[in-house]
PDB file of C-alpha atoms and ligand atoms in Angstrom:
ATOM      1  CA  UNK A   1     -11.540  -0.520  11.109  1.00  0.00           C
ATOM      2  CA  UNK A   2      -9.600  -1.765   8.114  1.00  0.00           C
ATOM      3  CA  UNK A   3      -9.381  -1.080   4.374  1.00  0.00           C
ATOM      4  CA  UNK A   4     -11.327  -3.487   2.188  1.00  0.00           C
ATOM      5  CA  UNK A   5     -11.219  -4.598  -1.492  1.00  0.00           C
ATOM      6  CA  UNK A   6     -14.385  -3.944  -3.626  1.00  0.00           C
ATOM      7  CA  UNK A   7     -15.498  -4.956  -6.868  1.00  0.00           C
ATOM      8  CA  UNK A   8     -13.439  -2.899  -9.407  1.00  0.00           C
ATOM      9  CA  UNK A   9     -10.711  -4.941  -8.644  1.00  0.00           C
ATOM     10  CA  UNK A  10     -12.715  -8.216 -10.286  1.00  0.00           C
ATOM     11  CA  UNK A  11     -11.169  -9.214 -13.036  1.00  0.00           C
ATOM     12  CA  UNK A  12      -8.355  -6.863 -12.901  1.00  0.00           C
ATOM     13  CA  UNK A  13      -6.475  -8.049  -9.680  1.00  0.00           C
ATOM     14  CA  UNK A  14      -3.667  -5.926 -11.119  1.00  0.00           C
ATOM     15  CA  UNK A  15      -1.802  -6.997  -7.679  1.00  0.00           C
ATOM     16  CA  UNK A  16       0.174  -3.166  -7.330  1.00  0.00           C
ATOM     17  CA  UNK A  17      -1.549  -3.809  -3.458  1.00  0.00           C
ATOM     18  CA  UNK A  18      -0.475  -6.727  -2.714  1.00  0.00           C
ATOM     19  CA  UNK A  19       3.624  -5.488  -3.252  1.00  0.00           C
ATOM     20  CA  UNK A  20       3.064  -2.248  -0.836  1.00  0.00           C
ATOM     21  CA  UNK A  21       1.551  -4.165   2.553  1.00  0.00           C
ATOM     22  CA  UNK A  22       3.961  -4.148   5.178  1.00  0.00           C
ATOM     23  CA  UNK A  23       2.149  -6.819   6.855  1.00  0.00           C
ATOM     24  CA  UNK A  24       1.275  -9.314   3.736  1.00  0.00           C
ATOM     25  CA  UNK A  25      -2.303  -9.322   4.618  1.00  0.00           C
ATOM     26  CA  UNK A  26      -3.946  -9.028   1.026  1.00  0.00           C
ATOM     27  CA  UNK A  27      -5.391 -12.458  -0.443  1.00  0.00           C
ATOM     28  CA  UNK A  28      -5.685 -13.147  -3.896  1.00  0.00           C
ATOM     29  CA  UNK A  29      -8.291 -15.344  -5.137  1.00  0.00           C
ATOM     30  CA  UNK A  30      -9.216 -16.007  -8.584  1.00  0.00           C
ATOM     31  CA  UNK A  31     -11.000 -13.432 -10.161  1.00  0.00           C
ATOM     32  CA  UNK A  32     -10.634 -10.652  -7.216  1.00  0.00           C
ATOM     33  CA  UNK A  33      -8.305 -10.196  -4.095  1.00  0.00           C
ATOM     34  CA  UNK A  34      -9.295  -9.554  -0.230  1.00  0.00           C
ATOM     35  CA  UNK A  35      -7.879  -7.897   2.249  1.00  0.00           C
ATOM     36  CA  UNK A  36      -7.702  -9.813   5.921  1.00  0.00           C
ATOM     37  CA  UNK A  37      -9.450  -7.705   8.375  1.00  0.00           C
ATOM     38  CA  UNK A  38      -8.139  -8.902  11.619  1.00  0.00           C
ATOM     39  CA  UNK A  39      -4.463  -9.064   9.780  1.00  0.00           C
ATOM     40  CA  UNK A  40      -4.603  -5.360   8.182  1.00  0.00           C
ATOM     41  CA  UNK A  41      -3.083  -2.477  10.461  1.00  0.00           C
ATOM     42  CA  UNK A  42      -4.585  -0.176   8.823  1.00  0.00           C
ATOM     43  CA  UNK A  43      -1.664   1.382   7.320  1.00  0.00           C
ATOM     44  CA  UNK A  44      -3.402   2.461   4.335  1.00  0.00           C
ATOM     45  CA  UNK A  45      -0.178   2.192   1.687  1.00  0.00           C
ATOM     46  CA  UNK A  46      -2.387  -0.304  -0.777  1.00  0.00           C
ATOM     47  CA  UNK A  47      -5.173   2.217  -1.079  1.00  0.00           C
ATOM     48  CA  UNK A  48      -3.468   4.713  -3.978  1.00  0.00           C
ATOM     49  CA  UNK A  49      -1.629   2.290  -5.482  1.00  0.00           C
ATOM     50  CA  UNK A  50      -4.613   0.361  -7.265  1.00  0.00           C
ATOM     51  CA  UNK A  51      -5.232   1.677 -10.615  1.00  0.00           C
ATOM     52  CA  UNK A  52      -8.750   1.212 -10.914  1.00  0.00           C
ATOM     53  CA  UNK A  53      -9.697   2.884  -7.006  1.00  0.00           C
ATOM     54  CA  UNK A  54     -10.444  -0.402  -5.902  1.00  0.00           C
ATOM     55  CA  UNK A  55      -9.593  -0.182  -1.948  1.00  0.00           C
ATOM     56  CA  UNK A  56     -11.358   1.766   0.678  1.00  0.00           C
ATOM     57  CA  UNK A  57     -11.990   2.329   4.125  1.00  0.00           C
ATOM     58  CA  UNK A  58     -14.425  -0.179   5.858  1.00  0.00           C
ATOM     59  CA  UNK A  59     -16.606   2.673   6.795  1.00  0.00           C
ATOM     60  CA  UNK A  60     -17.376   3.672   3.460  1.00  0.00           C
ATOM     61  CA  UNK A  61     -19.446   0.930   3.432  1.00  0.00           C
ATOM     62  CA  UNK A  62     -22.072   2.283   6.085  1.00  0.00           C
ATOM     63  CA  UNK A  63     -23.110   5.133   3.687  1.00  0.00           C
ATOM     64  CA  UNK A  64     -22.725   3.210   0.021  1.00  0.00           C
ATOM     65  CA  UNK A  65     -24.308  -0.330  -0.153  1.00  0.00           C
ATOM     66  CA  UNK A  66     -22.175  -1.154  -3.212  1.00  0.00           C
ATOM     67  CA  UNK A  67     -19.412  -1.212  -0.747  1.00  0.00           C
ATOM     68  CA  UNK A  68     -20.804  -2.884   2.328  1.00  0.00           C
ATOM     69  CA  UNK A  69     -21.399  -5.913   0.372  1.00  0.00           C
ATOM     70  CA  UNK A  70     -17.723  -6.039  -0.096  1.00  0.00           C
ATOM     71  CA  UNK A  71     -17.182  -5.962   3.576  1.00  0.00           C
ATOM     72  CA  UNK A  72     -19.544  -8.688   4.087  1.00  0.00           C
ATOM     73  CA  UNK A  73     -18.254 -10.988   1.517  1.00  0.00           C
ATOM     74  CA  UNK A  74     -14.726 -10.200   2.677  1.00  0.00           C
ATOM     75  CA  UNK A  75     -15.151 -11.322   6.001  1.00  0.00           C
ATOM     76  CA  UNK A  76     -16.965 -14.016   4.399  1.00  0.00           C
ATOM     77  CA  UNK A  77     -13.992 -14.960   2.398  1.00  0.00           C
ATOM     78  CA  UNK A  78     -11.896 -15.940   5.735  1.00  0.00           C
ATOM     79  CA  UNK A  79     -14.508 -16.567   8.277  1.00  0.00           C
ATOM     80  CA  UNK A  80     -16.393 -19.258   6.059  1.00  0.00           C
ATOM     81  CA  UNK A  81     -15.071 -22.239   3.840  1.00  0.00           C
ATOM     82  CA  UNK A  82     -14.486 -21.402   0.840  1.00  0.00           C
ATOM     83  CA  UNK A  83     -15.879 -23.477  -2.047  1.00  0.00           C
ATOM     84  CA  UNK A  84     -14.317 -26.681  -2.492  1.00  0.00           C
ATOM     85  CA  UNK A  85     -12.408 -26.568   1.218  1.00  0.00           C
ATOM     86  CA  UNK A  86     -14.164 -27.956   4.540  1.00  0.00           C
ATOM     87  CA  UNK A  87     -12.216 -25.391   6.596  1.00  0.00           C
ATOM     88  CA  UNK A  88     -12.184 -21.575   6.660  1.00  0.00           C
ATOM     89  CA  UNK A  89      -9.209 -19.646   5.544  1.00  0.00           C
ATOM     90  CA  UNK A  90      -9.062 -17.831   8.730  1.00  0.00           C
ATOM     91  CA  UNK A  91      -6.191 -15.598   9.627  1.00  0.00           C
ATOM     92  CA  UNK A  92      -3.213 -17.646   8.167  1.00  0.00           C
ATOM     93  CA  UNK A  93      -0.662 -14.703   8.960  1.00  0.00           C
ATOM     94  CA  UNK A  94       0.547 -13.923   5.679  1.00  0.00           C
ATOM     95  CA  UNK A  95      -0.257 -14.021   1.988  1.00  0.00           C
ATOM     96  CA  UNK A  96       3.123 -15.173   0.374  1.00  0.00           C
ATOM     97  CA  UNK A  97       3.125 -18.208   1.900  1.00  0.00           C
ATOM     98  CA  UNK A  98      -0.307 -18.961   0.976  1.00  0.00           C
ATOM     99  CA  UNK A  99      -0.127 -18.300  -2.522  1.00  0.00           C
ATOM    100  CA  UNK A 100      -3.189 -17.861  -4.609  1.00  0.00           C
ATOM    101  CA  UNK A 101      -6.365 -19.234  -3.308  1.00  0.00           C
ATOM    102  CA  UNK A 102      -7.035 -19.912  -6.864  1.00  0.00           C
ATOM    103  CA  UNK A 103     -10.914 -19.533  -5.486  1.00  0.00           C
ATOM    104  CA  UNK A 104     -13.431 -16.663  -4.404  1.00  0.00           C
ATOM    105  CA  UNK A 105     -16.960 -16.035  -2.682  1.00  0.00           C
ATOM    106  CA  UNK A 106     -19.729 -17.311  -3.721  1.00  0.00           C
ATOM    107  CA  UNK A 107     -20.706 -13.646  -4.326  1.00  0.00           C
ATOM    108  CA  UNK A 108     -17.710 -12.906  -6.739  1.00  0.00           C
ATOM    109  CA  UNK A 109     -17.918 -15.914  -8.247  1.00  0.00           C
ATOM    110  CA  UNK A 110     -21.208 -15.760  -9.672  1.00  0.00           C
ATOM    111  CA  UNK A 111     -20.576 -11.629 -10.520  1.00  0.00           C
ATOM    112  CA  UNK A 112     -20.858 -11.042 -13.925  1.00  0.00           C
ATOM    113  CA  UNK A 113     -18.235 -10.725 -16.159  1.00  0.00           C
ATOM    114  CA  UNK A 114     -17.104  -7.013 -17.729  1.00  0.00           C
TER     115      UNK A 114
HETATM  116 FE1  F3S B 201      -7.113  -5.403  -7.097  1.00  0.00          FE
HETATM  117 FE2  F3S B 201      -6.301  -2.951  -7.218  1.00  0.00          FE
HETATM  118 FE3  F3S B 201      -5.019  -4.653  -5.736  1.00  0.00          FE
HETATM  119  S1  F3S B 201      -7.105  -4.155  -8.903  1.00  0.00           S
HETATM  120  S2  F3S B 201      -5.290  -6.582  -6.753  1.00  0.00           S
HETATM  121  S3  F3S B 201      -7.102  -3.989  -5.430  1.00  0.00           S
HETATM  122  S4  F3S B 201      -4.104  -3.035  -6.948  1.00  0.00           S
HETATM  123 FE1  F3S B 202      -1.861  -3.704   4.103  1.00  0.00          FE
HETATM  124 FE2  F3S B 202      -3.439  -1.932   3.035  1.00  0.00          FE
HETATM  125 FE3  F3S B 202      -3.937  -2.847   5.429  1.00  0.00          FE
HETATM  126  S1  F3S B 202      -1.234  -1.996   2.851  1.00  0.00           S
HETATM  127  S2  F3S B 202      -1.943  -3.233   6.256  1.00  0.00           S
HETATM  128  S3  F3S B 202      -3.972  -4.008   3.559  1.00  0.00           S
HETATM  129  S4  F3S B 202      -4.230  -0.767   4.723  1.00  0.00           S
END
């Protein structure tokens, strides 16, 4: 189990999230952020503090499709190279040190703009 990131937050990435995790666990790409889930404890701080309702439990996902695709593409997002890189992202331990990816899915990529 672990929260995830869908798409509300493309575009927006207001980042509110990212300053709440004790754990540093929430990725930011370019046009959307992700959530690691083998890093996330579950905690749940992030979820009320996005503005646009972004963040939600993993198993939201089995009963609204809009929201399992985010959990695919999420653990798509670490699990898989990500364009440009020959490497996956994996489970680097930590956001901060990271610093933006400055790159997303294939899937969020090519989502239309608002
Ligand atoms: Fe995105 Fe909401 Fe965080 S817009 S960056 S999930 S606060
Ligand atoms: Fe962090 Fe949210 Fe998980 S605050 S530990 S990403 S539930």
């Amino acid at each position: 189990m672990t929260y995830v990131i869908g798409g509300n937050c493309i575009d927006v990435t207001d980042r509110a999230c990212m300053g709440v995790c004790p754990v540093d666990c929430i990725y930011m790409g370019r046009r959307k952020c992700y959530i690691n889930p083998n890093e996330c404890i579950e905690c749940g701080a992030c979820e009320p503090e996005c503005p646009v309702d972004a963040i939600f439990l993993d198993r939201a996902g089995e009963s609204d499709p809009a929201k399992a695709i985010h959990v695919e593409d999420t653990e798509r997002f670490f699990a898989e190279p990500l364009p440009g890189r020959g490497e996956p992202l994996g489970d680097p331990g930590g956001a901060t040190a990271i610093g933006e990816l400055g790159v997303d899915t294939p899937f969020v990529a090519e989502h239309s703009a608002r």
